Short mmCIF file of N, CA, C and O in Angstrom, two decimals:
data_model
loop_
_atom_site.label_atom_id
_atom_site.label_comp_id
_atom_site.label_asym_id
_atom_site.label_seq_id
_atom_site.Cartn_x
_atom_site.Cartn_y
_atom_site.Cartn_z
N UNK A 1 173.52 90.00 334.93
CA UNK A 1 172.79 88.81 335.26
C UNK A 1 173.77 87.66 335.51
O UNK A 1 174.93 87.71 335.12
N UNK A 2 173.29 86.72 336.11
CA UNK A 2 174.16 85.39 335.91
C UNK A 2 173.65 83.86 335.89
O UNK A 2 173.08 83.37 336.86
N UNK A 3 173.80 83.45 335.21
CA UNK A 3 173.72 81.58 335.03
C UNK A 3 172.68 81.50 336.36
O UNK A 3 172.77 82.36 337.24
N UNK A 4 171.69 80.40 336.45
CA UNK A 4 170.77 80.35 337.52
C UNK A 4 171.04 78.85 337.92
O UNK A 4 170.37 77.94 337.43
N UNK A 5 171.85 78.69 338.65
CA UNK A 5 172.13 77.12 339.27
C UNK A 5 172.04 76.65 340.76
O UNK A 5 171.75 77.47 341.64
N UNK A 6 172.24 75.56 341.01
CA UNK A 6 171.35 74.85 342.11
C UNK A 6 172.49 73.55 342.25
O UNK A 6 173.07 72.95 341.34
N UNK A 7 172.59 73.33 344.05
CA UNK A 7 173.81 72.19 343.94
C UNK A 7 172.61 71.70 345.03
O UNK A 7 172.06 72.57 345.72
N UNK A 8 172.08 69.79 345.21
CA UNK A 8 171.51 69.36 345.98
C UNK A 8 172.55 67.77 346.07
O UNK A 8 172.72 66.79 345.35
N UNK A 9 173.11 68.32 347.55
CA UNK A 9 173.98 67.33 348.12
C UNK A 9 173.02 66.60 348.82
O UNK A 9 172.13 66.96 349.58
N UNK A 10 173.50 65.05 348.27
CA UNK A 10 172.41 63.77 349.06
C UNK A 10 172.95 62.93 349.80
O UNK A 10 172.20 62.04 350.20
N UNK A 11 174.81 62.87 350.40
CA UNK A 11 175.35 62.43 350.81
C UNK A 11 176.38 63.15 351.29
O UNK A 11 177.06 63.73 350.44
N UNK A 12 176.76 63.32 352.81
CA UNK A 12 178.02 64.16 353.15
C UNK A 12 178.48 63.73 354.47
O UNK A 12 178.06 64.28 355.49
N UNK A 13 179.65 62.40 354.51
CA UNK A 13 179.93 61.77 355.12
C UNK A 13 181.39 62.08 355.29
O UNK A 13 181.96 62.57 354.32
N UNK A 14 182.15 61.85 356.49
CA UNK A 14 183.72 61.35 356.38
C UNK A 14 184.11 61.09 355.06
O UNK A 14 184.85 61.88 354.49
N UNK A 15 183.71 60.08 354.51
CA UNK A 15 184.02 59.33 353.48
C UNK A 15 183.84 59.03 352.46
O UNK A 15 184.51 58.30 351.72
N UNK A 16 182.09 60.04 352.13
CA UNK A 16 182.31 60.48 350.90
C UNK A 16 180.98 61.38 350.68
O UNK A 16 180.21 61.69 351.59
N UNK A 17 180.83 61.78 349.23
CA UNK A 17 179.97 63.06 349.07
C UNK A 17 179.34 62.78 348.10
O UNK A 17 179.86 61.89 347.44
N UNK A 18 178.04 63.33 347.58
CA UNK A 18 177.63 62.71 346.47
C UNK A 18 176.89 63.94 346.44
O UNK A 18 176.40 64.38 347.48
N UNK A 19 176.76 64.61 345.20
CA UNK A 19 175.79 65.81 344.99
C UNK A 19 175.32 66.33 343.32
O UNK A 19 176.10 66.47 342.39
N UNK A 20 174.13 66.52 343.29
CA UNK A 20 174.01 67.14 341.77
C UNK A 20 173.79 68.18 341.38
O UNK A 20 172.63 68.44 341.70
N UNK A 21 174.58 69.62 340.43
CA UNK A 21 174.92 70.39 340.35
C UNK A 21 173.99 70.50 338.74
O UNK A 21 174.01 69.74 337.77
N UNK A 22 173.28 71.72 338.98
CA UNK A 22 172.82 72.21 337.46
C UNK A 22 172.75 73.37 337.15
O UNK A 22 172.81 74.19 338.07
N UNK A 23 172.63 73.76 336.04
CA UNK A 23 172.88 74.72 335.77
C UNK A 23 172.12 75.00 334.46
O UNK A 23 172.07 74.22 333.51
N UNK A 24 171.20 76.92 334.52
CA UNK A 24 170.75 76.87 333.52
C UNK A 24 171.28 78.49 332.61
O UNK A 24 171.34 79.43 333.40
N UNK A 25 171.51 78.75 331.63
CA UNK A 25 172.23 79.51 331.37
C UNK A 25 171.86 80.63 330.95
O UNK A 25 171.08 80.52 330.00
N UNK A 26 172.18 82.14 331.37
CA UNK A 26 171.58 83.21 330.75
C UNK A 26 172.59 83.73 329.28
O UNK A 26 172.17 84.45 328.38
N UNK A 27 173.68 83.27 329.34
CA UNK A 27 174.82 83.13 328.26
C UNK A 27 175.75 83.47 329.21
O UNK A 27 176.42 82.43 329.27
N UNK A 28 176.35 84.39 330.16
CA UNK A 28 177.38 84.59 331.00
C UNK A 28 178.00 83.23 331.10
O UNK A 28 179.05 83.19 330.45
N UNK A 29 177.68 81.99 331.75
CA UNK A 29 178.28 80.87 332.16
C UNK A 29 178.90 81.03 333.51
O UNK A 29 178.71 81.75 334.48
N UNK A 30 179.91 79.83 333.11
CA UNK A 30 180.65 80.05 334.60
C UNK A 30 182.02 79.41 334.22
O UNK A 30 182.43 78.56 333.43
N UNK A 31 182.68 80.48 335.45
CA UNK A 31 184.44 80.12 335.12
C UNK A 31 185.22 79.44 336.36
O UNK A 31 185.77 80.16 337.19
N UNK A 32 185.25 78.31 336.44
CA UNK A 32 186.04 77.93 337.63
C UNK A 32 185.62 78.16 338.87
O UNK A 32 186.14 78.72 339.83
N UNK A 33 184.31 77.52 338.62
CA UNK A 33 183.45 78.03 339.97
C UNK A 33 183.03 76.67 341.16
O UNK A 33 182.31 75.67 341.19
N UNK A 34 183.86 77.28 341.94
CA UNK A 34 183.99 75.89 343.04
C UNK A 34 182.74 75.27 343.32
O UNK A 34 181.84 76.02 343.71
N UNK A 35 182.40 73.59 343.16
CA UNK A 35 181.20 73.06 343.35
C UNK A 35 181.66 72.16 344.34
O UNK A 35 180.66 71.47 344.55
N UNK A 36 182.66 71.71 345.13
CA UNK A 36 183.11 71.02 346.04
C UNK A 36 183.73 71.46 346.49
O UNK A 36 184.73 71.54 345.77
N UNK A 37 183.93 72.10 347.76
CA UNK A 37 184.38 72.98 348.68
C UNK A 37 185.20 72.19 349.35
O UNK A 37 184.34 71.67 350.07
N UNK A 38 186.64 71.46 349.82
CA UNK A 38 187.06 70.41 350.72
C UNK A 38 187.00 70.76 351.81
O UNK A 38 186.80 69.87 352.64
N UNK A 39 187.13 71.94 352.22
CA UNK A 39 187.20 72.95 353.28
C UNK A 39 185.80 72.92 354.38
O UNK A 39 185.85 73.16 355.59
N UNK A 40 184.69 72.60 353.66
CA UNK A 40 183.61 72.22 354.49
C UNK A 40 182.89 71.03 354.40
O UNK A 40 181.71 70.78 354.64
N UNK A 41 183.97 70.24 353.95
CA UNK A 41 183.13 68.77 353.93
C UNK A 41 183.46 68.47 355.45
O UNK A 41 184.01 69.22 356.25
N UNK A 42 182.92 66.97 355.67
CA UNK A 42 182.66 66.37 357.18
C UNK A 42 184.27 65.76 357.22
O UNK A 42 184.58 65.05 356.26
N UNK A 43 185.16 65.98 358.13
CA UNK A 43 185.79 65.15 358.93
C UNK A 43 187.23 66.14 358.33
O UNK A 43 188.32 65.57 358.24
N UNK A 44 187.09 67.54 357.96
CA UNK A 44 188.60 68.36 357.18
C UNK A 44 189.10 67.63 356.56
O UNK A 44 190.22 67.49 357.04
N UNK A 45 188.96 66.88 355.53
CA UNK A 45 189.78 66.35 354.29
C UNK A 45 190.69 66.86 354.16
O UNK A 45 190.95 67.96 354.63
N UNK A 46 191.65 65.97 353.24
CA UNK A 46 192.90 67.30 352.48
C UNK A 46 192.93 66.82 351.09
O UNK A 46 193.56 67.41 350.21
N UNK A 47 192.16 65.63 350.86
CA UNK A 47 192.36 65.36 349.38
C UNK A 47 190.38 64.99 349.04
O UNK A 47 189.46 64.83 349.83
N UNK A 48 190.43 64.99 347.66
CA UNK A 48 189.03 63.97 347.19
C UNK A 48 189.57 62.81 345.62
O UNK A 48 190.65 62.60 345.06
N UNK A 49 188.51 62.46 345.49
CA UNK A 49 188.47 61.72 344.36
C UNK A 49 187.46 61.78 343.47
O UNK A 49 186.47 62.25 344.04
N UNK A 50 187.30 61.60 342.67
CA UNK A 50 186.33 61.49 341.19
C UNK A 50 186.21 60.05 341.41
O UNK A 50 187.26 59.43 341.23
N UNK A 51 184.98 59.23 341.83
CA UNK A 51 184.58 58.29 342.00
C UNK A 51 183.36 57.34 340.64
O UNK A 51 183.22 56.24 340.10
N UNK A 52 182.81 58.57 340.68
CA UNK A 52 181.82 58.23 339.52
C UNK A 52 181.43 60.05 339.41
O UNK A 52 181.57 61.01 340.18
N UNK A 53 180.75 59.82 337.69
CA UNK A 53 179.97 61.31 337.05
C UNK A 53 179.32 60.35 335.88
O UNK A 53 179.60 59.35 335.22
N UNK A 54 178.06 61.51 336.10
CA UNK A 54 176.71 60.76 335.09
C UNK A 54 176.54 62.43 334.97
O UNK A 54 176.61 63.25 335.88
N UNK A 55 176.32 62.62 333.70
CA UNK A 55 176.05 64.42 333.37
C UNK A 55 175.02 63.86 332.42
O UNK A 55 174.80 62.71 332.06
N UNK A 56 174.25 65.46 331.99
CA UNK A 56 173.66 65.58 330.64
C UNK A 56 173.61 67.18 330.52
O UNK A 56 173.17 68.02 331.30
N UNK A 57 174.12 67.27 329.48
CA UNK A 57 174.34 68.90 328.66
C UNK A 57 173.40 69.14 327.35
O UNK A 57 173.12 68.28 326.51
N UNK A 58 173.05 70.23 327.36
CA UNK A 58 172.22 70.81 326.31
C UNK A 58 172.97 72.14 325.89
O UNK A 58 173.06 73.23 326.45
N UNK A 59 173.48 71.62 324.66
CA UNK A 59 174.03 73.68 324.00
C UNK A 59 175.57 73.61 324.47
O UNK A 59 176.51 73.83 323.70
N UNK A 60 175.69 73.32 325.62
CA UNK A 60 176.77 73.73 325.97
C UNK A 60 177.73 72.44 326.69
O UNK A 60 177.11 71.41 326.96
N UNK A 61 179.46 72.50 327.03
CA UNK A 61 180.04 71.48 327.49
C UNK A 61 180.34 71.77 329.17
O UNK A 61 179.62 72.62 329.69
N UNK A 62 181.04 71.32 329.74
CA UNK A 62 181.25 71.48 331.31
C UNK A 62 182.76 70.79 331.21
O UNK A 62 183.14 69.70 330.78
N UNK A 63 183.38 71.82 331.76
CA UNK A 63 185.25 71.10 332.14
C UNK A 63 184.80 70.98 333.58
O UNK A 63 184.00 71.80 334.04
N UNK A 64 185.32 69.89 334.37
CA UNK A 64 185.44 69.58 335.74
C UNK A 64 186.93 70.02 336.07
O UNK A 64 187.70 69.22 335.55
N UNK A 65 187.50 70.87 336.66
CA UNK A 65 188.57 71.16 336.98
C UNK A 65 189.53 70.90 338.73
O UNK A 65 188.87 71.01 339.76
N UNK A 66 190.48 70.70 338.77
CA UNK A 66 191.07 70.49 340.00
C UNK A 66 191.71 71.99 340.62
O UNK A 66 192.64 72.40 339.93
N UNK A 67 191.42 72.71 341.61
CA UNK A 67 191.85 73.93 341.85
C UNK A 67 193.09 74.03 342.02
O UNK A 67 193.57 73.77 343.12
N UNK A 68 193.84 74.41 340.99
CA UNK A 68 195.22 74.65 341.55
C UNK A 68 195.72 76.09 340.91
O UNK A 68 194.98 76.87 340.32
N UNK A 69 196.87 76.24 341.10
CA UNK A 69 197.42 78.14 340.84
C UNK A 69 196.89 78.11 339.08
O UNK A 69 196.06 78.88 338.60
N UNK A 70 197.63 77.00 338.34
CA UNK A 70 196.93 76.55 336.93
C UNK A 70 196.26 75.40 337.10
O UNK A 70 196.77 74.29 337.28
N UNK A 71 194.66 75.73 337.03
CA UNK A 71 193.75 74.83 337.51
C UNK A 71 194.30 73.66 336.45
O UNK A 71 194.90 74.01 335.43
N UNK A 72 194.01 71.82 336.85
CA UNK A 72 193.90 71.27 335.78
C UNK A 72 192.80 70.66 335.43
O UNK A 72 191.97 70.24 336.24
N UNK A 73 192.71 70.54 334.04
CA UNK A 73 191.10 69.93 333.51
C UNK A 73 191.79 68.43 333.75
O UNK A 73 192.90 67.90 333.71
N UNK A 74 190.31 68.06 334.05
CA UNK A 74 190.57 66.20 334.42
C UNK A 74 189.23 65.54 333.33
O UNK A 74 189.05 64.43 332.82
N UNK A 75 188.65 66.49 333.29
CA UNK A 75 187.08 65.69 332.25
C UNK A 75 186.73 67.00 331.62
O UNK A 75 187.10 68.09 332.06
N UNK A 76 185.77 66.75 330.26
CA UNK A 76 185.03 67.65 329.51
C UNK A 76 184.24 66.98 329.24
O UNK A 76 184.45 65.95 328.60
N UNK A 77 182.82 67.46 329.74
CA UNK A 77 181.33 66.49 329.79
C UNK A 77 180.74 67.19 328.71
O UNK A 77 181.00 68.38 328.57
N UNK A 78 179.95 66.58 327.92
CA UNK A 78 179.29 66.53 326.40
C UNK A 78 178.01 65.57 326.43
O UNK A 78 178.12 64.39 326.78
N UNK A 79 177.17 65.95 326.16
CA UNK A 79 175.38 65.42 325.45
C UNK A 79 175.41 64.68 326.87
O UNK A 79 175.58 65.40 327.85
N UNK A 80 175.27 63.48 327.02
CA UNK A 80 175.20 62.51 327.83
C UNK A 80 176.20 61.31 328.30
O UNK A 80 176.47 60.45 327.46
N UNK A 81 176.68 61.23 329.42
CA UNK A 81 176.96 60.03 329.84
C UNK A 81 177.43 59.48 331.27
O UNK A 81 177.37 60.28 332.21
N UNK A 82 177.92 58.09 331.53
CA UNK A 82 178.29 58.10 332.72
C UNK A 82 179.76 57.19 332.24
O UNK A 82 180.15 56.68 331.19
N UNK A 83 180.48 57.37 334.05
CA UNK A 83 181.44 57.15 333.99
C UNK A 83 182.07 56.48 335.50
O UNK A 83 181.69 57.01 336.55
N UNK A 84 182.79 55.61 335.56
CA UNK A 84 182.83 54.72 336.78
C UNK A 84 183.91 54.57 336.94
O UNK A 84 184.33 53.52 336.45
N UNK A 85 185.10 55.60 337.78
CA UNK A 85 186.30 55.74 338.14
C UNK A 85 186.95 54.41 338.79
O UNK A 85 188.17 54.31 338.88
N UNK A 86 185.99 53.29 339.30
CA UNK A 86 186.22 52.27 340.29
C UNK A 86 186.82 53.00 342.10
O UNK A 86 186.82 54.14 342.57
N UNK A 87 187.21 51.83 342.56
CA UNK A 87 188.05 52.38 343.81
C UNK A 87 188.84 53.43 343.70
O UNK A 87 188.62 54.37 344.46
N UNK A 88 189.77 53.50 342.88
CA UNK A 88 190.72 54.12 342.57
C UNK A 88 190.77 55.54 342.64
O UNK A 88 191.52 56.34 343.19
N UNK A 89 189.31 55.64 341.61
CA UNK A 89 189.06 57.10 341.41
C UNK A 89 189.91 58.14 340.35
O UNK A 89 190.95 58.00 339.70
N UNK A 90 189.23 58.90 340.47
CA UNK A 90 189.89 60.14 339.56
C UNK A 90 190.58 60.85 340.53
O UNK A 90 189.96 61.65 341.24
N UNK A 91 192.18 60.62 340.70
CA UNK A 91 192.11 61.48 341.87
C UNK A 91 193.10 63.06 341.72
O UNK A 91 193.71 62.92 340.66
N UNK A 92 193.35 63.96 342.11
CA UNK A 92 193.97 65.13 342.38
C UNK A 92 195.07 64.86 342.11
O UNK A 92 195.69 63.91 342.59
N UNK A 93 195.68 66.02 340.94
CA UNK A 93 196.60 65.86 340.50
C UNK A 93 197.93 66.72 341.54
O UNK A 93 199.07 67.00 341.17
N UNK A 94 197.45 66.91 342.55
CA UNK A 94 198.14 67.91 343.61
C UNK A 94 199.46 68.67 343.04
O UNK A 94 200.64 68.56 343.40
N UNK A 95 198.94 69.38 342.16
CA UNK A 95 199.78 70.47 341.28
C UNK A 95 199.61 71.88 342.13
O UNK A 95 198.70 72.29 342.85
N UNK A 96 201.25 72.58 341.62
CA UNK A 96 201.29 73.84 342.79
C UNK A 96 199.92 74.69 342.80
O UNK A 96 199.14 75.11 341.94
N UNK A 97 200.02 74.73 344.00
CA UNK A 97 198.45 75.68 344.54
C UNK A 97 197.26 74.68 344.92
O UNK A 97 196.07 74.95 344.78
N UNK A 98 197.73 73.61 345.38
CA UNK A 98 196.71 72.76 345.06
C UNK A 98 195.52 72.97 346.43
O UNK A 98 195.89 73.09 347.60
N UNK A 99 194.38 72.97 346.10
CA UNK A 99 193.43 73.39 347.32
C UNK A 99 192.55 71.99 347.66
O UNK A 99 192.05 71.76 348.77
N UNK A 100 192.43 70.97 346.29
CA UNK A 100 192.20 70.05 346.62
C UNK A 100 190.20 70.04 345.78
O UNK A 100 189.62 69.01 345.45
N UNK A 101 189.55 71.58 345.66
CA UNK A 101 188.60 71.45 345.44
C UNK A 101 188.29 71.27 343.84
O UNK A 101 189.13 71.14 342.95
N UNK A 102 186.79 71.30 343.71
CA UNK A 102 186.23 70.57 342.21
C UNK A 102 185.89 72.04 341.98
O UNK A 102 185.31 72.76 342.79
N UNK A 103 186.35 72.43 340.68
CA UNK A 103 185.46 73.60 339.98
C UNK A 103 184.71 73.22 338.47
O UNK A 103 185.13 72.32 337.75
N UNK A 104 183.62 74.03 338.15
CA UNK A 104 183.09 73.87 336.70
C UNK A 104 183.42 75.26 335.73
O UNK A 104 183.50 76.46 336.01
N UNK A 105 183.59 74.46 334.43
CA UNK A 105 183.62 75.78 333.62
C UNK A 105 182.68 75.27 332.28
O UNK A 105 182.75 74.22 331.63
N UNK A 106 181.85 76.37 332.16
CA UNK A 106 181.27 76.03 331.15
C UNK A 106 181.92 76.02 329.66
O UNK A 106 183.04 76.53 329.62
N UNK A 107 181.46 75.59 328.54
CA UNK A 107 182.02 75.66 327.31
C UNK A 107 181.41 76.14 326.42
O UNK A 107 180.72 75.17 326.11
N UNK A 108 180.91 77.47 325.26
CA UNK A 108 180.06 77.19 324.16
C UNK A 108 179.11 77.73 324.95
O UNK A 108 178.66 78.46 324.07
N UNK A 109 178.38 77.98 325.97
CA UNK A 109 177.47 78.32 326.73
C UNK A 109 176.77 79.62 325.87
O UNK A 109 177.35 80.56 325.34
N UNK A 110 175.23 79.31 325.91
CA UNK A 110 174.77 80.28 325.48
C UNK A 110 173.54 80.34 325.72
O UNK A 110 173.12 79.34 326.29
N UNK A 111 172.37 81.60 325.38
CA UNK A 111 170.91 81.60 326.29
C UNK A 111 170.50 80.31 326.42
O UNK A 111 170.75 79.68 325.40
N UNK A 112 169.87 79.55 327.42
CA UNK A 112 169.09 78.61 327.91
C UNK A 112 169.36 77.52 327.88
O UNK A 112 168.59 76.65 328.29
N UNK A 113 170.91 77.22 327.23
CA UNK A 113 171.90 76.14 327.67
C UNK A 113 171.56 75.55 328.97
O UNK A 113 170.81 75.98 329.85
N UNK A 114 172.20 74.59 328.92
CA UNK A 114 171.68 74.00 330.48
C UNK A 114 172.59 72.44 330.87
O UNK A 114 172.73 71.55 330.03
N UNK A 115 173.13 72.34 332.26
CA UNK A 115 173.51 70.72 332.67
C UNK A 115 172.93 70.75 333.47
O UNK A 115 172.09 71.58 333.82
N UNK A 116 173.30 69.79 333.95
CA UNK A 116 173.08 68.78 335.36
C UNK A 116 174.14 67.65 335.47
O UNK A 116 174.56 67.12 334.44
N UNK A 117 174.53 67.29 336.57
CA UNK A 117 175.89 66.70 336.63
C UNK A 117 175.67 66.29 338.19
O UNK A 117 175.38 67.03 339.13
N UNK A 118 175.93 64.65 338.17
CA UNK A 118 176.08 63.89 339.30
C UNK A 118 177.42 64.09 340.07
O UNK A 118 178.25 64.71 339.40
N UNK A 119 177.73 63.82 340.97
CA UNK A 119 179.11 64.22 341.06
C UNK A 119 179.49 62.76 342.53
O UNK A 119 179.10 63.09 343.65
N UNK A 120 180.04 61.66 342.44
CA UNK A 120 180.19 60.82 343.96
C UNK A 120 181.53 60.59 343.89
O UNK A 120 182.18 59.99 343.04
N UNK A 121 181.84 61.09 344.84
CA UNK A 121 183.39 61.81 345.60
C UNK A 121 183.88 60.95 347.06
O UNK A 121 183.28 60.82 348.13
N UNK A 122 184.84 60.59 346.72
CA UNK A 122 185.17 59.72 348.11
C UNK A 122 186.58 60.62 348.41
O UNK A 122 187.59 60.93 347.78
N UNK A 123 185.90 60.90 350.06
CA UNK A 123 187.05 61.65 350.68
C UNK A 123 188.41 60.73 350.99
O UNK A 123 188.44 59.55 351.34
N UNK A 124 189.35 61.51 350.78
CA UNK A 124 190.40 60.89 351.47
C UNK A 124 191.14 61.74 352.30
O UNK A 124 192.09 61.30 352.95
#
């Protein structure tokens, strides 16, 4: 079996992306599973940013990861909250292998666990 999740992108511009990703859990979870693809956003990007994240978790945590050969964790989302990178952003730590995309890994995950996770991404 596997985790039963759902990504509904409400913004996918040049310049930036905005989408919410949930997830409900059969206990399997998920390991580094790409939720921002850079590769098919609008205008071929080569980088993104962590602009803003508003999550809420039940049971279980969520690492937001940067894809690289050793992915790196940039956030670990817990119960509720939000978070407002400004302009600046959260941005890519462009470590070897770097692909540039967003992956999730669950934490603690177990039957009927569950997130949901905002995600607004400004391309660069």
């Amino acid at each position: 079996m596997a985790d039963t999740v759902a990504s509904n992108v409400r913004i996918s511009t040049s310049r930036r992306y905005k989408a919410t990703f949930v997830n409900l859990s059969d206990g399997t979870g998920e390991a580094a599973v790409a939720k921002v693809d850079i590769s098919t956003l609008v205008g071929a990007p080569t980088a993104v940013k962590i602009r803003k994240v508003q999550w809420s978790t039940s049971g279980m945590d969520v690492a937001i990861l940067f894809d690289h050969t050793t992915d790196d964790r940039v956030l670990v989302l817990s119960g509720q909250g939000f978070l407002d990178f400004g302009t600046d952003g959260l941005k890519d730590p462009a470590s070897a292998g770097a692909t540039g995309d967003i992956l999730f890994t669950t934490i603690g995950h177990t039957l009927n666990d569950s997130y949901s996770v905002d995600l607004d991404v400004d391309i660069t």
